[in-house]
GROMACS .gro file of C-alpha atoms in nm:
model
   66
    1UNK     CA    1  -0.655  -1.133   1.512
    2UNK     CA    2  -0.980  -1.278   1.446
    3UNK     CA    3  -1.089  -1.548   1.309
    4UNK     CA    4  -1.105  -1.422   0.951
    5UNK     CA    5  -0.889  -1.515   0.679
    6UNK     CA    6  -0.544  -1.574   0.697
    7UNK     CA    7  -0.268  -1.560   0.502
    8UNK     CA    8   0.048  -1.789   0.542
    9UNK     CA    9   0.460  -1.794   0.404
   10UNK     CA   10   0.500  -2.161   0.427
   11UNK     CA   11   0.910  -2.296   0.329
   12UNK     CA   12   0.965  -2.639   0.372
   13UNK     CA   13   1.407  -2.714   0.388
   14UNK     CA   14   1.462  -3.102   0.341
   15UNK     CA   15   1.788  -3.272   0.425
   16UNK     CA   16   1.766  -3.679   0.289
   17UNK     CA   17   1.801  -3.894   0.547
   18UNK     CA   18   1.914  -3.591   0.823
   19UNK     CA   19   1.627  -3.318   0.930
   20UNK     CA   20   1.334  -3.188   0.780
   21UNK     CA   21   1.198  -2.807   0.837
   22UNK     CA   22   0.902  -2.654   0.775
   23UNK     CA   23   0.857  -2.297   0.850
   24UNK     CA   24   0.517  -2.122   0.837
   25UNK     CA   25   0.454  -1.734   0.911
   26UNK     CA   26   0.152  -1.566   0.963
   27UNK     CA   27   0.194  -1.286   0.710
   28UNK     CA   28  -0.203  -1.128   0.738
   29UNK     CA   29  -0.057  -0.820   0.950
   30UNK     CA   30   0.169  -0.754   0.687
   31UNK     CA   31  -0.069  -0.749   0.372
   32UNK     CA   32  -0.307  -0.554   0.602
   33UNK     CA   33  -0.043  -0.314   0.617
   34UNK     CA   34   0.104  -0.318   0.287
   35UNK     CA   35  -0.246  -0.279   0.129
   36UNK     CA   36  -0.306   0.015   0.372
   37UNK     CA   37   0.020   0.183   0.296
   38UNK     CA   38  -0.121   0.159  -0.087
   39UNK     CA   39  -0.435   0.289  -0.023
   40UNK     CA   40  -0.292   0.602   0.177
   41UNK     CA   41  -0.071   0.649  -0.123
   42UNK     CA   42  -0.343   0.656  -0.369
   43UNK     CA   43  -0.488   0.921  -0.172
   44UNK     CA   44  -0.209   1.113  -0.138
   45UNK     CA   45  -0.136   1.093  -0.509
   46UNK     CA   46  -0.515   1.164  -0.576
   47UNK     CA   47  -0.509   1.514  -0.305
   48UNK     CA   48  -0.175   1.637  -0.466
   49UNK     CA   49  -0.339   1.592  -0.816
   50UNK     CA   50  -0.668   1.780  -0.695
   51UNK     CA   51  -0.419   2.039  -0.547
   52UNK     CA   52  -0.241   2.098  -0.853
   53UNK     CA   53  -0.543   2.108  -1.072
   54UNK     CA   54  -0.638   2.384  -0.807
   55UNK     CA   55  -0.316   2.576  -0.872
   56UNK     CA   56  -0.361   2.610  -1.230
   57UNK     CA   57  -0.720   2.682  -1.224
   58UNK     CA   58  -0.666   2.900  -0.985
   59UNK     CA   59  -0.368   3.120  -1.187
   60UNK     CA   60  -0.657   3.110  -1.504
   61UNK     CA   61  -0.911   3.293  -1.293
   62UNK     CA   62  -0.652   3.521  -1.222
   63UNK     CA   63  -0.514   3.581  -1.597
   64UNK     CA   64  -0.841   3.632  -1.713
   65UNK     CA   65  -0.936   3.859  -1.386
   66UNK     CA   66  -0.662   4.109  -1.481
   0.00000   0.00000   0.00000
């Protein structure tokens, strides 16, 4: 990506006296994802609500039509 913000996983494994490790991952794409995948459910959740709200206003006009 750019040269934005980034966001890192950083684990660190220590052996005394043997080996040291130290992993680091890029995880931006992921939280640029995951908060994406939240959004899109919000607004899925939000259109099925409107849709149902529809529905039921919808059968009142009718009720009171007939």
């Amino acid at each position: 990506g750019g040269g934005g913000l980034r966001i890192h996983d950083v684990s660190v494994s220590l052996v005394p006296d043997v080996a040291s490790v130290l992993i680091i991952r890029d995880m931006t794409e992921r939280r640029r994802i995951t908060e994406e995948r939240a959004d899109l459910r919000r607004r899925l959740d939000r259109a099925q609500m409107q849709e149902r709200l529809h529905r039921v206003s919808a059968g009142l006009a009718h009720d009171f039509n007939n």
